[in-house]
GROMACS .gro file of C-alpha atoms in nm:
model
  384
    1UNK     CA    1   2.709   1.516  -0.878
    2UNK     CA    2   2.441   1.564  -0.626
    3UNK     CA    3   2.125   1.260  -0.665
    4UNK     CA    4   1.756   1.390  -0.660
    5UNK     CA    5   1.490   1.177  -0.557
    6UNK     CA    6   1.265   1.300  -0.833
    7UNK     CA    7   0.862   1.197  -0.793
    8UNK     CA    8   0.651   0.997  -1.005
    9UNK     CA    9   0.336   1.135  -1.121
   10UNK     CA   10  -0.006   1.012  -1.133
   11UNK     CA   11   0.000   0.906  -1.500
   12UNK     CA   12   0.330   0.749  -1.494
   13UNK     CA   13   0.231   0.547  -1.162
   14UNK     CA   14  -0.070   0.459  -1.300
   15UNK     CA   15   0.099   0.335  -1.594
   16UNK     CA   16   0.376   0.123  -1.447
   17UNK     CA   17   0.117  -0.017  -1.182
   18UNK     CA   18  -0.149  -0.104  -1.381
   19UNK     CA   19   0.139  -0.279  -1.647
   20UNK     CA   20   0.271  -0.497  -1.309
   21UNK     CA   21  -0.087  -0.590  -1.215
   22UNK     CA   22  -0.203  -0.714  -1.579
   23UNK     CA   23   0.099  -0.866  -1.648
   24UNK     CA   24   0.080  -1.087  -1.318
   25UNK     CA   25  -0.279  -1.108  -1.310
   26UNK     CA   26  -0.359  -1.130  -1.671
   27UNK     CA   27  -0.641  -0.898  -1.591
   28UNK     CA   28  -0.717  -0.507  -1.615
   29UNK     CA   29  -0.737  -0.354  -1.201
   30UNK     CA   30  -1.075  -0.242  -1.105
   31UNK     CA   31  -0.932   0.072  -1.002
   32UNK     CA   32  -0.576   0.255  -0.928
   33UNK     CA   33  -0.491   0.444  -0.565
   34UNK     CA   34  -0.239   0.680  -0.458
   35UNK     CA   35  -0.117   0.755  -0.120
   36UNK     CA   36   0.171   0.953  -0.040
   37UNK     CA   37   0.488   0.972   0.222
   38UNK     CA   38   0.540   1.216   0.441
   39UNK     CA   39   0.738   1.477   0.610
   40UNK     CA   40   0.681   1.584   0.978
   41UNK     CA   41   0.792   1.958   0.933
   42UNK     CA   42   0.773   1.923   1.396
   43UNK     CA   43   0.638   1.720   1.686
   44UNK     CA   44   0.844   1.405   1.623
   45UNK     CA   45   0.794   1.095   1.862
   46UNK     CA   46   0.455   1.256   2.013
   47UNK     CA   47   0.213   1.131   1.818
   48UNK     CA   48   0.215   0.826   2.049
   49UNK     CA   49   0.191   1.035   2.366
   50UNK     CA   50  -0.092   1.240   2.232
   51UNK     CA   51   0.071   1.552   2.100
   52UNK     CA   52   0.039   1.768   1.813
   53UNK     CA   53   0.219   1.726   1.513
   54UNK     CA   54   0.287   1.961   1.187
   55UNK     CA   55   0.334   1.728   0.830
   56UNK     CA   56   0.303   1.742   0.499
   57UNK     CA   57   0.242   1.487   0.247
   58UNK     CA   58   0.503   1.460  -0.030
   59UNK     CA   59   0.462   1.478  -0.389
   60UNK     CA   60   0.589   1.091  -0.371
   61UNK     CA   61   0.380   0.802  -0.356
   62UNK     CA   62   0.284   0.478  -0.364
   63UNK     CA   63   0.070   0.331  -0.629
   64UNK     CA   64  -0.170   0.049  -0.603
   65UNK     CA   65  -0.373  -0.128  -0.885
   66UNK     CA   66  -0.673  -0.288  -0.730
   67UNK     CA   67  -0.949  -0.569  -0.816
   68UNK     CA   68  -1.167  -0.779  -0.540
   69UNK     CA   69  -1.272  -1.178  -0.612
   70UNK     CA   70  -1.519  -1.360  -0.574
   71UNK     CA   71  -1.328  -1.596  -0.387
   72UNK     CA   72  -1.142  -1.569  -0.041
   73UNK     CA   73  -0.783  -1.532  -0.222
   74UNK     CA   74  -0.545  -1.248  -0.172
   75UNK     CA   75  -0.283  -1.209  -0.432
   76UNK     CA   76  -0.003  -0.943  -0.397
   77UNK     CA   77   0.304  -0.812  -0.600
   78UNK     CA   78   0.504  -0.538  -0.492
   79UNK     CA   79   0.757  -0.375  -0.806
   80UNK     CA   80   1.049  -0.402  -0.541
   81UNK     CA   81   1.032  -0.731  -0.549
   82UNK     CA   82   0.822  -0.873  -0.877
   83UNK     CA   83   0.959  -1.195  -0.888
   84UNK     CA   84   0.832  -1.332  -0.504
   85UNK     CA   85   0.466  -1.267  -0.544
   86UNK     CA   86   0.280  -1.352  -0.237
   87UNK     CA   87  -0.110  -1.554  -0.238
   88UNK     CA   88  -0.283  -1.623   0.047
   89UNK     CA   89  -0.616  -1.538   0.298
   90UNK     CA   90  -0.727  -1.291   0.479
   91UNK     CA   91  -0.631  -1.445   0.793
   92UNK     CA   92  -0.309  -1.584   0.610
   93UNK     CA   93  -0.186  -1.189   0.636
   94UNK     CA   94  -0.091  -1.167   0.994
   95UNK     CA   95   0.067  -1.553   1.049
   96UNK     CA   96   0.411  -1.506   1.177
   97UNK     CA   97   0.559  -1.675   0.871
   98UNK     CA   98   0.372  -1.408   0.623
   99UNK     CA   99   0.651  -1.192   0.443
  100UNK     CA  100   0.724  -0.854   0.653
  101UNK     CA  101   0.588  -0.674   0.315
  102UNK     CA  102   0.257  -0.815   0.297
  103UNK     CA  103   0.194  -0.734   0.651
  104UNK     CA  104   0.239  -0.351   0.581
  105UNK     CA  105   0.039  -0.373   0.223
  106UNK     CA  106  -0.274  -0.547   0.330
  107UNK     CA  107  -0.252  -0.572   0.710
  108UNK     CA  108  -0.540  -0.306   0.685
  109UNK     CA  109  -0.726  -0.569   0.518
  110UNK     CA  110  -0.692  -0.787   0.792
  111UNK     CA  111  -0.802  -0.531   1.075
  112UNK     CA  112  -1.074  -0.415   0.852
  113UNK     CA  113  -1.197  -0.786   0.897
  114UNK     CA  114  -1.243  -0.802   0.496
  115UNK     CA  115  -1.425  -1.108   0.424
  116UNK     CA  116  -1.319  -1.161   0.067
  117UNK     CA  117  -1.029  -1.205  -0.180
  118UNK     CA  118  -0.857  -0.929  -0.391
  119UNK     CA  119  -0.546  -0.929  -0.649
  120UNK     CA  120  -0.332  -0.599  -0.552
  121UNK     CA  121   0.004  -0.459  -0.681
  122UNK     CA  122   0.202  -0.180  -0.538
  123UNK     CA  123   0.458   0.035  -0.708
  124UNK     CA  124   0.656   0.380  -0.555
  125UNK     CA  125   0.900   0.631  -0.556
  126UNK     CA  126   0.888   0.696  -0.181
  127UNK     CA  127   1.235   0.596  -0.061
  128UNK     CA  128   1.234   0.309   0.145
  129UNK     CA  129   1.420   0.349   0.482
  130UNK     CA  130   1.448   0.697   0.452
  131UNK     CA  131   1.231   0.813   0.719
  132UNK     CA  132   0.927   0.973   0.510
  133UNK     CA  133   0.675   0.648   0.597
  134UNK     CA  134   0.666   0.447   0.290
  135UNK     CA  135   0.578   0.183   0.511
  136UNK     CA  136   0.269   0.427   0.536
  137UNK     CA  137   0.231   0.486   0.223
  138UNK     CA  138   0.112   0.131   0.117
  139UNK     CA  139  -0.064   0.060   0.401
  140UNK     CA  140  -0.281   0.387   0.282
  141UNK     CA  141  -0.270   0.313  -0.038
  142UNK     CA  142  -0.399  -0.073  -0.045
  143UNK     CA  143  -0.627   0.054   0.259
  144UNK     CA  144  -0.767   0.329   0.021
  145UNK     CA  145  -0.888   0.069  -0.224
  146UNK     CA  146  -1.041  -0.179   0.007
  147UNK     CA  147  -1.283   0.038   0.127
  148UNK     CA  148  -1.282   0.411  -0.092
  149UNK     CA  149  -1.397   0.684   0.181
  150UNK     CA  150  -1.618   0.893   0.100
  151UNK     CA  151  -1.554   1.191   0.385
  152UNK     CA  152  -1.279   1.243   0.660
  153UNK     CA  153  -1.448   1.028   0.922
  154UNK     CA  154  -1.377   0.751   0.674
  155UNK     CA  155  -1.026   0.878   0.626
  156UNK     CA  156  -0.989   0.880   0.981
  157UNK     CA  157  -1.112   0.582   1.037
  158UNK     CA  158  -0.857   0.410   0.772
  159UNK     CA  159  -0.613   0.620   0.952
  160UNK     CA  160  -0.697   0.417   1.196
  161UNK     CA  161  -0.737   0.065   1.092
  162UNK     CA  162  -0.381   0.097   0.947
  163UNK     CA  163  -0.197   0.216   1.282
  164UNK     CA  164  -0.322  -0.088   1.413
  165UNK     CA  165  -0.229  -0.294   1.091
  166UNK     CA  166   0.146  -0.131   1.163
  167UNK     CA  167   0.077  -0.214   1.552
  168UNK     CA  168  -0.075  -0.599   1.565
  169UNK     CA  169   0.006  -0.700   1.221
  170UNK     CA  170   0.373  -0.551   1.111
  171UNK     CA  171   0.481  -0.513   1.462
  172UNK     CA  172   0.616  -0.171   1.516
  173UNK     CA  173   0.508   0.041   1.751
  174UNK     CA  174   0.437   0.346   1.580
  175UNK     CA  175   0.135   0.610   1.681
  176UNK     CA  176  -0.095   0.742   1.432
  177UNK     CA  177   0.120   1.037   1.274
  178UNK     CA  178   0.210   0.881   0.952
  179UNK     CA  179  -0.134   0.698   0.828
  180UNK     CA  180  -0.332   1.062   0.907
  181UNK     CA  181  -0.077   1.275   0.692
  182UNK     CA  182  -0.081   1.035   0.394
  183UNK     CA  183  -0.481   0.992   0.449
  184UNK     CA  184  -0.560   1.391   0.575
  185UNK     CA  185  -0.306   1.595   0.440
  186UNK     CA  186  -0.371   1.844   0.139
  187UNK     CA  187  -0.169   2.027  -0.090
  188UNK     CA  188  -0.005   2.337  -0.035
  189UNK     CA  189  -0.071   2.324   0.322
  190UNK     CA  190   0.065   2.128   0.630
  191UNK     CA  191  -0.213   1.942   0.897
  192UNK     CA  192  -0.205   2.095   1.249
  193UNK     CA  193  -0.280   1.712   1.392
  194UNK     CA  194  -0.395   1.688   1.764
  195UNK     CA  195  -0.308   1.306   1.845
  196UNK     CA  196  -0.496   1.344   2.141
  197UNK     CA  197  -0.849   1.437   1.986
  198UNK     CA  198  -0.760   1.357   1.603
  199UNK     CA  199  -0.907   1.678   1.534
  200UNK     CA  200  -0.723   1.884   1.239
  201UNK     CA  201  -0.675   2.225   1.092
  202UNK     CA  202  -0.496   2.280   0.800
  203UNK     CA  203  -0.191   2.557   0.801
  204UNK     CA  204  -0.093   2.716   0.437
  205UNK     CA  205   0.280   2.604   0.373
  206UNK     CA  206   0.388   2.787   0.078
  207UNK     CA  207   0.820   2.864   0.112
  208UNK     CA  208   0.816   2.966  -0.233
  209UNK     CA  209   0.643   3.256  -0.195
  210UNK     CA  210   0.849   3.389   0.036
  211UNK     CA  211   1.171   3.300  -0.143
  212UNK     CA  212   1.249   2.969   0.080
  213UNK     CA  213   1.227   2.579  -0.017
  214UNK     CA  214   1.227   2.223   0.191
  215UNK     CA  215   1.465   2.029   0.106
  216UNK     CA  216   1.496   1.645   0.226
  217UNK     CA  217   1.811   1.534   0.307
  218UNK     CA  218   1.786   1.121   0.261
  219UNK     CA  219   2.112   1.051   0.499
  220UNK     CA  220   2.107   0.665   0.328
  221UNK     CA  221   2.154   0.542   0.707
  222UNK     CA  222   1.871   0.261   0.696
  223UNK     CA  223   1.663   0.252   0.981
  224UNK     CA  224   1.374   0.040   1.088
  225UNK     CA  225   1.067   0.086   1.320
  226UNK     CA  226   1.042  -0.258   1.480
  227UNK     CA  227   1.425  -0.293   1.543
  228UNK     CA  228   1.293  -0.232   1.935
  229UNK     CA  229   1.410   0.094   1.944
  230UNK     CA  230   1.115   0.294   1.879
  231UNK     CA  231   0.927   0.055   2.117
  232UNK     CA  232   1.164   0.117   2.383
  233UNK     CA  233   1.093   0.537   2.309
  234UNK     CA  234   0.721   0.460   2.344
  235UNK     CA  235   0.775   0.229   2.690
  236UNK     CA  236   0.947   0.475   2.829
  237UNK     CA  237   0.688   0.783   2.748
  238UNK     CA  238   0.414   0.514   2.887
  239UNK     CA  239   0.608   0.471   3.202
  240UNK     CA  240   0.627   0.866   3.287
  241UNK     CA  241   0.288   0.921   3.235
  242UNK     CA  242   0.166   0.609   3.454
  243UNK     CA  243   0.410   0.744   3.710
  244UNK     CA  244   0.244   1.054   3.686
  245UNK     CA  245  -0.101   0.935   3.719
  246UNK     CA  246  -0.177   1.083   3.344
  247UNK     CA  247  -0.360   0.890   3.075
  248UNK     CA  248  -0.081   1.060   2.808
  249UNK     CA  249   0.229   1.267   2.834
  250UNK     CA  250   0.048   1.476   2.628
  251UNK     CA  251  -0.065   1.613   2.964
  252UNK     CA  252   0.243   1.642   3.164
  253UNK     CA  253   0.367   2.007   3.207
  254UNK     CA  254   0.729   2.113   3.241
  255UNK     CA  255   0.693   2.101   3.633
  256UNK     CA  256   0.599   1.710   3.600
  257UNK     CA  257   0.870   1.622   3.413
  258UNK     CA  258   1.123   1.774   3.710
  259UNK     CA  259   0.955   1.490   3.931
  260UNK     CA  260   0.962   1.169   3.751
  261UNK     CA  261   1.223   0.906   3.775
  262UNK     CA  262   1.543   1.031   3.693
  263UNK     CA  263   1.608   0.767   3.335
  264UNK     CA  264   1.259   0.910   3.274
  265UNK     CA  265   1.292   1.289   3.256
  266UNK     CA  266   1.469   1.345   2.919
  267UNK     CA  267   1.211   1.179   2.726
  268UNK     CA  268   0.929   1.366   2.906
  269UNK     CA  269   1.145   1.674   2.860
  270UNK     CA  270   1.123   1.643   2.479
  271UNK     CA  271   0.758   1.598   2.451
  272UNK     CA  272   0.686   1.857   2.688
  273UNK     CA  273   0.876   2.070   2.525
  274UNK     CA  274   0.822   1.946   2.172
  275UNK     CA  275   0.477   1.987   2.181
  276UNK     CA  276   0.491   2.341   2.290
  277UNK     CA  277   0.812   2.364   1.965
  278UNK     CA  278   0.483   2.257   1.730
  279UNK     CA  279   0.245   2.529   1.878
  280UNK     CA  280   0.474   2.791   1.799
  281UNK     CA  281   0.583   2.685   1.480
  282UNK     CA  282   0.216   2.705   1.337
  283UNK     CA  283   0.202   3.057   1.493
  284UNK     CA  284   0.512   3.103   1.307
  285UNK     CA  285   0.393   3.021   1.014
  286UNK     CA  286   0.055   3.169   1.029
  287UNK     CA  287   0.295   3.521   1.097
  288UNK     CA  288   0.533   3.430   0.778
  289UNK     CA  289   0.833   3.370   1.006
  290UNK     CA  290   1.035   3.166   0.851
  291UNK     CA  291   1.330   3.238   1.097
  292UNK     CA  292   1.180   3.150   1.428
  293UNK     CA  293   1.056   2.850   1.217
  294UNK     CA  294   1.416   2.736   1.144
  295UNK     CA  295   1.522   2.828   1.460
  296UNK     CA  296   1.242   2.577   1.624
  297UNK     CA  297   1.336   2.329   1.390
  298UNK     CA  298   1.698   2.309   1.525
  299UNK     CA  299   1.577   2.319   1.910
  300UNK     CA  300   1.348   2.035   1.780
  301UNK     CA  301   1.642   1.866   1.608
  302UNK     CA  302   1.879   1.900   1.948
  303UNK     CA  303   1.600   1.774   2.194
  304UNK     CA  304   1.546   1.441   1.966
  305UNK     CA  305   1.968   1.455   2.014
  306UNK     CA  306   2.067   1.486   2.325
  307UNK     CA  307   1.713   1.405   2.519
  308UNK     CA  308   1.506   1.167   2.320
  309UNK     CA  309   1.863   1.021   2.167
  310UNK     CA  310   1.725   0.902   1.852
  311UNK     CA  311   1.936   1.108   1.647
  312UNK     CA  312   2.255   0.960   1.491
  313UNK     CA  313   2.594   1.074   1.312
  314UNK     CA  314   2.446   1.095   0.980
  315UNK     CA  315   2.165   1.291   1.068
  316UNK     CA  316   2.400   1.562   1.300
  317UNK     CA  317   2.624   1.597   0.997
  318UNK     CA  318   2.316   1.672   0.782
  319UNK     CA  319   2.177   1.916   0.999
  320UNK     CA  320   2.507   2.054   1.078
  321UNK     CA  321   2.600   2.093   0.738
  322UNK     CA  322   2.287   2.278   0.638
  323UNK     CA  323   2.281   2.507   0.905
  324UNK     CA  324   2.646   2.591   0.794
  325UNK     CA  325   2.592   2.661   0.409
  326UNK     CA  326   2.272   2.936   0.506
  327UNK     CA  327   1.934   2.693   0.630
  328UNK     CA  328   1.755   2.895   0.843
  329UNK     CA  329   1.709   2.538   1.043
  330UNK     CA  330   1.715   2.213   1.019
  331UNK     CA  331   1.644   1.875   1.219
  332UNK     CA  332   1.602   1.511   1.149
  333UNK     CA  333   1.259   1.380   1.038
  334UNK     CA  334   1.073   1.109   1.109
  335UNK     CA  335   1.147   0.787   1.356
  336UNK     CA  336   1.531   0.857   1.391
  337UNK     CA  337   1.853   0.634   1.437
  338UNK     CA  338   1.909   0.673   1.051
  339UNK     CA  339   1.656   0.829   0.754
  340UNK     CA  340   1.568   1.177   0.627
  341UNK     CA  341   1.681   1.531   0.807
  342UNK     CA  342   1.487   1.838   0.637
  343UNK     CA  343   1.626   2.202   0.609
  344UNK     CA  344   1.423   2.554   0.513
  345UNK     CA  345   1.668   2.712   0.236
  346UNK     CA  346   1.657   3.030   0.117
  347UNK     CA  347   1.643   2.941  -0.261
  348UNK     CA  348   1.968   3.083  -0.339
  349UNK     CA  349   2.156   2.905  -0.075
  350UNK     CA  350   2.022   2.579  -0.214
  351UNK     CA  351   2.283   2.450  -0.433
  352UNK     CA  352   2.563   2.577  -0.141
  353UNK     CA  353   2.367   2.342   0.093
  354UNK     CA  354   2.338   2.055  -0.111
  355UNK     CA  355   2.730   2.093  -0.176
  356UNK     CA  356   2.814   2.161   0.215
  357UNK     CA  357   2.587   1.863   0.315
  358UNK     CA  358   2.799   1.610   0.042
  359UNK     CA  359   3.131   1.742   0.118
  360UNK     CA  360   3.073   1.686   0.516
  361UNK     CA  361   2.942   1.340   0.464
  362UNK     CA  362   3.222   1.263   0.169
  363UNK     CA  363   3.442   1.310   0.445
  364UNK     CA  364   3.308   1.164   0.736
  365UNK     CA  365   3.291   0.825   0.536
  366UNK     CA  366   2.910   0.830   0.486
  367UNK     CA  367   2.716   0.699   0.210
  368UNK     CA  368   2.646   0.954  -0.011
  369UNK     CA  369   2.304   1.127   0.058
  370UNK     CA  370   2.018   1.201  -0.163
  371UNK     CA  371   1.817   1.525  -0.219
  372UNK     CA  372   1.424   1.562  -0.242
  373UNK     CA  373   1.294   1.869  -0.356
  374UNK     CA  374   0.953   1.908  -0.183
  375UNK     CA  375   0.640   2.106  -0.171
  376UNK     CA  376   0.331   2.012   0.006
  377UNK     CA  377   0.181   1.757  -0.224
  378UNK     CA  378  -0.173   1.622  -0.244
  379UNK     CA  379  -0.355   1.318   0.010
  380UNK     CA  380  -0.482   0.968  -0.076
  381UNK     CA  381  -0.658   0.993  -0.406
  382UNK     CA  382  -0.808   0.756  -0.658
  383UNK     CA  383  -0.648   0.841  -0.993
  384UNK     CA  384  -0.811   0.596  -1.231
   0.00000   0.00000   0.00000
């Protein structure tokens, strides 16, 4: 029997956060935040080059129950983990002894340069290790209470302090892709982000309407963002585009590529071409069609293969398998090297998927995967 991720919602997360926090703090939260993961729908591993990216925020999140002191103590508790709550400083957050998990939840709070105490607890039903930034999702969340924006240059500005928070604080080298979805995104549409300007534009992304659904394959094949694999992706795109005498490899052009440094030239290649994959996916979609979307989305999936190489068997199988039982496309999500691969279904090839997808992992030896049924779900809110 298949296993679907299902999502909490805002009363039920409120609930179960808001009964963690009182019953560690013995006091009622100021307020309760919710910040959700993410899919990248295209334009994977180019937010750190400057590209454009496509996501949408899912209808999971992560809940955090909120209160500021008086004093300059920070106490955390995280549901995964109830029984190792953490209490410290500010400055305490980013020691190199600090748990790895209270870097991510209030690193913000240490870029933000936030002068005084606060008792936080965290709750969520974003898979962990699945590729769909839950790592993002706290850092949003937490960040989200510290200082409430009031417009999108605040949200952008979080956006910001959290990359960094994820950068100097947790360690991995990730661009700015996640924090914006889970800060900028709206429902029912995906964000058209430039990571070169931070300028948006948001794209309707309705696949029920036309008879089509997302559906998130969770492969179960852990992977991690400061294993120094991601870092080395990242190196390597800052090399090319210091060889080329560019500030990004956002502004390389096919012709570049074909005169860098041999090892360089496949991972140019994909964000050349990636980039140009995300443009004409948002035409796509902006034309309703869905078929040279899912077409895109298994170019996109092949580059990240074979040029970027941060695919791995789980997610080929998953893509493979999809593609096989009636997707019109589908390609791995997220950082890579383990985590989530996405497919657009048409609705009645759903359950033929989901079956294809289980058999081919059943018998490659794989964990069995897990299913999220998706729509394009709502930003960072404040729901009580």
């Amino acid at each position: 029997m298949s296993v679907e991720i299902r999502a909490i919602s805002d009363i039920d997360g409120a609930k179960r956060v808001r009964e963690l926090f009182e019953t560690a703090f013995n006091a009622a939260p100021a307020s309760i935040w919710a910040a959700p993961g993410r899919v990248n729908l295209i334009g994977e591993h180019i937010d750190y080059s400057g590209g454009i990216c496509l996501p949408i925020a899912l209808e999971h999140c992560t809940f955090a129950a909120y209160k500021k002191r008086e004093d300059n103590r920070v106490r955390l508790i995280s549901a995964h983990d109830p029984d190792h709550p953490w209490e410290g400083t500010v400055e305490d957050i980013a020691k190199a002894e600090t748990p790895n998990w209270v870097k991510y939840a209030a690193g913000a709070a240490y870029v933000l340069g936030i002068k005084h105490g606060f008792d936080a607890a965290d709750d969520t039903c974003v898979p962990s290790g699945a590729g769909l930034s839950s790592s993002a999702a706290i850092e949003c969340a937490i960040g989200m209470a510290l200082v409430a924006p009031q417009d999108e240059a605040d949200r952008k500005a979080l956006a910001a302090a959290c990359v960094r928070a994820e950068n100097e604080v947790a360690g991995a080298a990730t661009g700015g892709l996640d924090q914006s979805a889970s800060l900028l995104c709206t429902a029912g549409n995906a964000l058209y982000l430039d990571c070169k300007t931070w300028q948006t534009q948001l794209i309707p992304f309705d696949l029920a309407a036309h008879g089509l659904e997302l559906l998130v394959i969770d492969t179960r094949a852990p992977h991690s963002l400061n294993d120094g694999q991601y870092a080395q992706r990242r190196a390597a795109c800052e090399a090319a585009s210091a060889e080329l005498g560019l500030p990004l490899l956002r502004d390389a052009s096919a012709a570049d590529v074909k005169r860098l440094s041999p090892e360089l030239q496949p991972f140019a290649k994909h964000v050349v071409a990636e980039i140009q994959r995300v443009k004409d996916t948002a035409k796509a979609l902006a034309a309703g069609d869905f078929v040279t979307v899912g077409k895109l989305f298994t170019a996109s999936h092949e580059s990240l293969r074979d040029d970027y190489k941060v695919s791995c068997p789980e997610l080929d199988t998953a893509v493979a398998a999809a593609i096989k039982a009636g997707a019109l496309g589908a390609r791995m999500t997220g950082g890579g090297f383990g985590g989530s691969a996405i497919a657009i279904i048409p609705i009645e090839a759903t359950a033929a998927v989901v079956a294809q997808v289980e058999s081919a992992f059943a018998a490659a030896g794989f964990n069995q995967p897990h299913f999220i049924h998706t729509t394009a779900g709502a930003g960072a809110r404040r729901i009580a």
